Short mmCIF file of C-alpha atoms and ligand atoms in Angstrom, two decimals:
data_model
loop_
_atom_site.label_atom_id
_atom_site.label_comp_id
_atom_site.label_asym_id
_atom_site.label_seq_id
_atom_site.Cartn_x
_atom_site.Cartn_y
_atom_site.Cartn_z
CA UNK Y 17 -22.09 9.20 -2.52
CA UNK Y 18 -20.34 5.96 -3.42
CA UNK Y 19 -21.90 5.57 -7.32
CA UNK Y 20 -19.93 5.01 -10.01
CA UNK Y 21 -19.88 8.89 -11.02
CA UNK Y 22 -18.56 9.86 -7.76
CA UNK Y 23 -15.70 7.15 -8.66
CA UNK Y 24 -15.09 8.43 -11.60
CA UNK Y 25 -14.56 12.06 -10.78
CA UNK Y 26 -11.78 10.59 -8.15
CA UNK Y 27 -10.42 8.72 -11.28
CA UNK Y 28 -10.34 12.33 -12.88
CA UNK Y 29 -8.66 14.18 -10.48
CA UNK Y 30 -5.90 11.44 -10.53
CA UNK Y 31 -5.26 11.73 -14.27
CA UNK Y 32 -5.24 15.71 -13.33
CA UNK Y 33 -2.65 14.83 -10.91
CA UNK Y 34 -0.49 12.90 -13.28
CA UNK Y 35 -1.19 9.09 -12.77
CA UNK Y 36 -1.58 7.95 -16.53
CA UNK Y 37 -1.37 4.05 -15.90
CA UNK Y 38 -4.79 2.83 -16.71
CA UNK Y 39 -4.28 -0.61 -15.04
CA UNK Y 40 -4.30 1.11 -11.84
CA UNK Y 41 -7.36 4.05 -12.94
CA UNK Y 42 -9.64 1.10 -13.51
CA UNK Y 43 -8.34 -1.15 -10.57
CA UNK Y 44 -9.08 2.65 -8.54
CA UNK Y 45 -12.32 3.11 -10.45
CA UNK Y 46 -13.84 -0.14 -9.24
CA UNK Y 47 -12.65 -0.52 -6.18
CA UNK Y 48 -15.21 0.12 -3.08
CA UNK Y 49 -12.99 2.27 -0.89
CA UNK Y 50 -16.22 3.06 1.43
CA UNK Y 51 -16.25 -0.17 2.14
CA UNK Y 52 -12.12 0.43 3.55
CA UNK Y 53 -13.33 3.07 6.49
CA UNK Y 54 -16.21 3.42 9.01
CA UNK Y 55 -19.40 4.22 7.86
CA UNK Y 56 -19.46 7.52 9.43
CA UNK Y 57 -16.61 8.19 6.65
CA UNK Y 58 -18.39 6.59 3.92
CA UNK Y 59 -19.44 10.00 2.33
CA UNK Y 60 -15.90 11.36 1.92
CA UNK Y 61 -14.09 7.75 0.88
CA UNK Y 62 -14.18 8.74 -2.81
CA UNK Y 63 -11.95 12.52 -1.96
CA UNK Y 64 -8.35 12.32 -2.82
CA UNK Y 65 -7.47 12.46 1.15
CA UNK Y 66 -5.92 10.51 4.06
CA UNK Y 67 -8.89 9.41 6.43
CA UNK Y 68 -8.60 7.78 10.12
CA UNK Y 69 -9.31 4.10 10.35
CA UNK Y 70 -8.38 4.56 14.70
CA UNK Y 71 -5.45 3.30 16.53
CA UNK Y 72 -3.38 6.69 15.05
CA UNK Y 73 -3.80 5.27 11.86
CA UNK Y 74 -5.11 6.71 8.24
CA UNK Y 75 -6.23 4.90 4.88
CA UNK Y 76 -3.48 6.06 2.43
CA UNK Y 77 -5.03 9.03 0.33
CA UNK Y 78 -6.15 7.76 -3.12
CA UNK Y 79 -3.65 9.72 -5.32
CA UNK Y 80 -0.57 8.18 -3.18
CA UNK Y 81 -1.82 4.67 -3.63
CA UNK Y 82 -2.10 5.13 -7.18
CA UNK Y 83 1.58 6.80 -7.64
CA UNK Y 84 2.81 3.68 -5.80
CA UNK Y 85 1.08 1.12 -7.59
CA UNK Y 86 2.04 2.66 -10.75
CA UNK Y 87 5.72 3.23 -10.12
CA UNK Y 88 5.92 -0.14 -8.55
CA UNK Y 89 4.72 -1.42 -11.82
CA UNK Y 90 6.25 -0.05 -14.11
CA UNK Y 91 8.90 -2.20 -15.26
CA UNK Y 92 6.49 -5.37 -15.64
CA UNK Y 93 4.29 -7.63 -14.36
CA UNK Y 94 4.92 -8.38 -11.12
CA UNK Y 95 4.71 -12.17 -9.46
CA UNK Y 96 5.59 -11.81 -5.45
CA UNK Y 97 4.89 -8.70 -3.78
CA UNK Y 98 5.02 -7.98 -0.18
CA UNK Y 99 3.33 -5.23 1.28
CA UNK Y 100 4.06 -3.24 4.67
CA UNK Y 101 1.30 -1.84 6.21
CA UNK Y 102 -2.22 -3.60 6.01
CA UNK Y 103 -4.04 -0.68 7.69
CA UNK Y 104 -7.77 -0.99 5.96
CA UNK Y 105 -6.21 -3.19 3.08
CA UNK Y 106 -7.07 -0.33 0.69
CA UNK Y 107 -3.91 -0.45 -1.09
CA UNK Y 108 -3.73 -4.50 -0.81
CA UNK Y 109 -7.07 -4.37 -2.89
CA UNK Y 110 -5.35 -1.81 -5.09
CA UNK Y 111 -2.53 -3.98 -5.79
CA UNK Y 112 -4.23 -7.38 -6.02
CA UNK Y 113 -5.86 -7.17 -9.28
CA UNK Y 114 -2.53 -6.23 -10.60
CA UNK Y 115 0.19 -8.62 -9.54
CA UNK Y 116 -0.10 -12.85 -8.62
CA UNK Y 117 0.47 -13.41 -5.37
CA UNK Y 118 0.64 -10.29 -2.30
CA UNK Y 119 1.78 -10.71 0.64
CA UNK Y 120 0.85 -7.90 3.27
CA UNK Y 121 1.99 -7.40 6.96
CA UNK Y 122 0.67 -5.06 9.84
CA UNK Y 123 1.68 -4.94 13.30
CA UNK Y 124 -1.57 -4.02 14.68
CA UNK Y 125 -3.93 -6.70 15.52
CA UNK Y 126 -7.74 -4.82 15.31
CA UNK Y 127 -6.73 -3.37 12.00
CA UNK Y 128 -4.99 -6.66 10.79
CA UNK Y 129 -8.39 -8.76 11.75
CA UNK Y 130 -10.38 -6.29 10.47
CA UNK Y 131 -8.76 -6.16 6.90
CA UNK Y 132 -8.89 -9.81 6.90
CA UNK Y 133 -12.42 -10.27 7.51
CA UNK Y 134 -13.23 -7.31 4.62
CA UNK Y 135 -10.80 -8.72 1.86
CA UNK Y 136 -12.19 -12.12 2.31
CA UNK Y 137 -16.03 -10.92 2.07
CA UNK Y 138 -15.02 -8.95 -0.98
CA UNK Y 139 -13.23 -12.39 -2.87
CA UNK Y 140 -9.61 -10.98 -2.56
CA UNK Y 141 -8.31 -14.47 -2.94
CA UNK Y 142 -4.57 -14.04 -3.97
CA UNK Y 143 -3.66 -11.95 -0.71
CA UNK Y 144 -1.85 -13.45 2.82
CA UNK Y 145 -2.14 -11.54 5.36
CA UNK Y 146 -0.04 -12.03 8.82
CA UNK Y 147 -0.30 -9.86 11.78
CA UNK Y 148 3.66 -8.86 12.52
CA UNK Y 149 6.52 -6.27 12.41
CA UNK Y 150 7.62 -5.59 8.79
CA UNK Y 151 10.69 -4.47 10.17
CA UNK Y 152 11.77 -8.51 9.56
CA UNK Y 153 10.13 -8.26 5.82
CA UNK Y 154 8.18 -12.11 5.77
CA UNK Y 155 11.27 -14.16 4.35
CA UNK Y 156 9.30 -17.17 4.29
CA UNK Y 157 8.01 -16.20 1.06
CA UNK Y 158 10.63 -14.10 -0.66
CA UNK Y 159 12.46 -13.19 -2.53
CA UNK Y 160 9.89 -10.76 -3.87
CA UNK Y 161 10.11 -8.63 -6.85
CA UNK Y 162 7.89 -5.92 -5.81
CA UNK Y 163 8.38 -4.58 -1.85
CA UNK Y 164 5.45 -1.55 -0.97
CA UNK Y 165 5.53 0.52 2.51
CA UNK Y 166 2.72 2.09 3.60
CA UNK Y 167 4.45 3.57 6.65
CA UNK Y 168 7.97 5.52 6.88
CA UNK Y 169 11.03 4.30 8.64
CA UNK Y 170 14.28 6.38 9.01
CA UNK Y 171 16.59 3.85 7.45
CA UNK Y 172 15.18 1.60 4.93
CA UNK Y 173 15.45 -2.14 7.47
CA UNK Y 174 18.05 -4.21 5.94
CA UNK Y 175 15.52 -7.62 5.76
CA UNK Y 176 13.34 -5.44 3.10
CA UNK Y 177 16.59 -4.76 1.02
CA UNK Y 178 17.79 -8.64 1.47
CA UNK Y 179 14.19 -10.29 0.51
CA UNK Y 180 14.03 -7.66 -2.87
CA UNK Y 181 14.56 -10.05 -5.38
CA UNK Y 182 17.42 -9.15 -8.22
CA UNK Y 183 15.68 -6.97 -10.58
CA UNK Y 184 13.22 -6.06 -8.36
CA UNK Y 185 11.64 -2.69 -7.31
CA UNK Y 186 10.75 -1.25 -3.84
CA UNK Y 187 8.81 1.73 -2.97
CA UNK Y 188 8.91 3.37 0.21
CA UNK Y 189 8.60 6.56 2.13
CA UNK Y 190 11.80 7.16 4.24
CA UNK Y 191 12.74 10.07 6.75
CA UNK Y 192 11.28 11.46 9.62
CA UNK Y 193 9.48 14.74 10.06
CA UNK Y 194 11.19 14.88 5.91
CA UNK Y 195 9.54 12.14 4.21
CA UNK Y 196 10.67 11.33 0.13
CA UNK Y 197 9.05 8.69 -1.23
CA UNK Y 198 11.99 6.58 -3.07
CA UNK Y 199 12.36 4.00 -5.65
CA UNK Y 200 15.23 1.42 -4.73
CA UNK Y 201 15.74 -0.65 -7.56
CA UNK Y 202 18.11 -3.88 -6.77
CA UNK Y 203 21.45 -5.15 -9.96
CA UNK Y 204 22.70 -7.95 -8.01
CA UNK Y 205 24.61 -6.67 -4.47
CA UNK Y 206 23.68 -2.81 -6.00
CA UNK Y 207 20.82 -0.99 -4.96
CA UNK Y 208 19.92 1.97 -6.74
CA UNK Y 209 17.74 4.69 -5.51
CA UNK Y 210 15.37 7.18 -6.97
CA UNK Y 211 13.77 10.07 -4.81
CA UNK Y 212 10.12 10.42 -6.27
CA UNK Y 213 8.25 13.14 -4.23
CA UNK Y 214 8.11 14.58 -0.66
CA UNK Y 215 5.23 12.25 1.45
CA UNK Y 216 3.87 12.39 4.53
CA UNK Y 217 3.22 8.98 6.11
CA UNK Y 218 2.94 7.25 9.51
CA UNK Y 219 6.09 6.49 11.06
CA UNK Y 220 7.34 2.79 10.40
CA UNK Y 221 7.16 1.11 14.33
CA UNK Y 222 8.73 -1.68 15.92
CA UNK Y 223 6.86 -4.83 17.69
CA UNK Y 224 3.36 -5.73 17.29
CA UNK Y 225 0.70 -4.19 19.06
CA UNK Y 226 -2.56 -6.28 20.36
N1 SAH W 29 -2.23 1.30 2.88
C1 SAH W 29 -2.88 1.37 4.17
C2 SAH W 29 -2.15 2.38 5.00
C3 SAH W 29 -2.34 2.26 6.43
S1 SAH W 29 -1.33 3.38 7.37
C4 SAH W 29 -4.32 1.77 3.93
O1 SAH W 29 -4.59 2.33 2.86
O2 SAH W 29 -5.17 1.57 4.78
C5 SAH W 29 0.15 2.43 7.56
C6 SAH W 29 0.02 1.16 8.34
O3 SAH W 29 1.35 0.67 8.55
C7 SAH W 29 -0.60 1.31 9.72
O4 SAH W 29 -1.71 0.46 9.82
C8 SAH W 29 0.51 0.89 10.67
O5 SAH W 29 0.06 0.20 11.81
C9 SAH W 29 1.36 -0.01 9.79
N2 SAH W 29 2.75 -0.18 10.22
C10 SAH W 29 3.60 0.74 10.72
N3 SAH W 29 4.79 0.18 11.01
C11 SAH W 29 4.68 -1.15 10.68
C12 SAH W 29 5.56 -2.27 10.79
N4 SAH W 29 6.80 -2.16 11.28
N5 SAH W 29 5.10 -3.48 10.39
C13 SAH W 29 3.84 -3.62 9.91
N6 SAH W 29 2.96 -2.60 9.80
C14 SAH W 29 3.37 -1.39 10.19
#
């Protein structure tokens, strides 16, 4: 159920699907997503699908996590990234192979303790995690040069746009019952913007929730 041959055969179906960084197939193929939901889930982490992890939340579905990590990648190495969105810490354990330092936020405190506990027993050592509302970015540690949201807002918040470094690369899911994933790419005061794909996401919510 979770061997490497079921791994693989995701890692297939996301070639199939058009990912063709391998950085992020072998980050994917190695990575222990049973280990990111309940064990009653265990059997179906390795299908390319959104799964509950409670509180009205889902574990992003493999292919989307790859199409970020790729496209927020793929200008360069990246140093400081800041992720929205903890949820299981699937896609923080995506991304921390691949970049320095990451820098995730999410506003619910079960899931936020719970992701800690698992990255730490799993030796994810280049990861900060804080329990708070990404609206606000974390601008204690910006600028960053890679921004990833795991959750749509209507408007991308202004903070994220400030603490994007110049040169750097966001990717986010924006709208409301609409989603398009977008690339927003940052030239000094300009802010260019790519629309990737139609998503479907949680919304992006205010506050923190304990
Ligand atoms: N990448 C995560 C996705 C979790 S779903 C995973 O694979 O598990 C998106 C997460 O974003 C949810 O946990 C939700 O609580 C969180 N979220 C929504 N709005 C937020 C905000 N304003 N600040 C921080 N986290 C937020």
């Amino acid at each position: 159920m979770t061997s490497q041959r079921t791994r693989n055969r995701l890692v297939q179906r996301l070639r199939d699907s058009g990912i063709t960084s391998e950085d992020v197939l072998n980050v994917i193929s190695v990575t222990p997503r049973h280990l990111f939901v309940d064990e009653a889930l265990a059997h179906r982490a390795y299908e390319d699908t959104a799964l509950p992890i409670g509180h009205g939340q889902t574990i992003s579905q493999p292919y989307t996590v790859a199409k970020m990590t790729e496209t927020l990648l793929a200008a360069g190495p990246l140093h400081r990234v800041l992720e929205i969105g903890t949820g299981s810490g699937y896609q923080t354990a995506v991304l921390s192979p691949l970049v320095k330092t990451l820098y995730s936020v999410e506003r619910i405190e079960p899931l936020h303790v719970r992701a800690v506990e698992r990255l730490e027993s799993l030796g994810y050592d280049n990861v900060r995690l804080s329990l708070s509302d990404g609206t606000w970015g974390w601008p204690q540690h910006g600028p960053y040069d890679g921004i990833l949201a795991a959750a749509a807002p209507e408007e991308v918040p202004a903070s994220l746009l400030e603490q994007l470094a110049d040169g750097g690369r966001m990717v986010i899911p924006v709208g409301g019952q609409e989603q398009k994933l977008i690339l927003i790419t940052r030239n000094g005061d300009h802010f260019a913007r790519k629309t990737l794909e139609s998503v479907r996401f949680v919304p992006f919510l205010p506050g923190v929730q304990r």
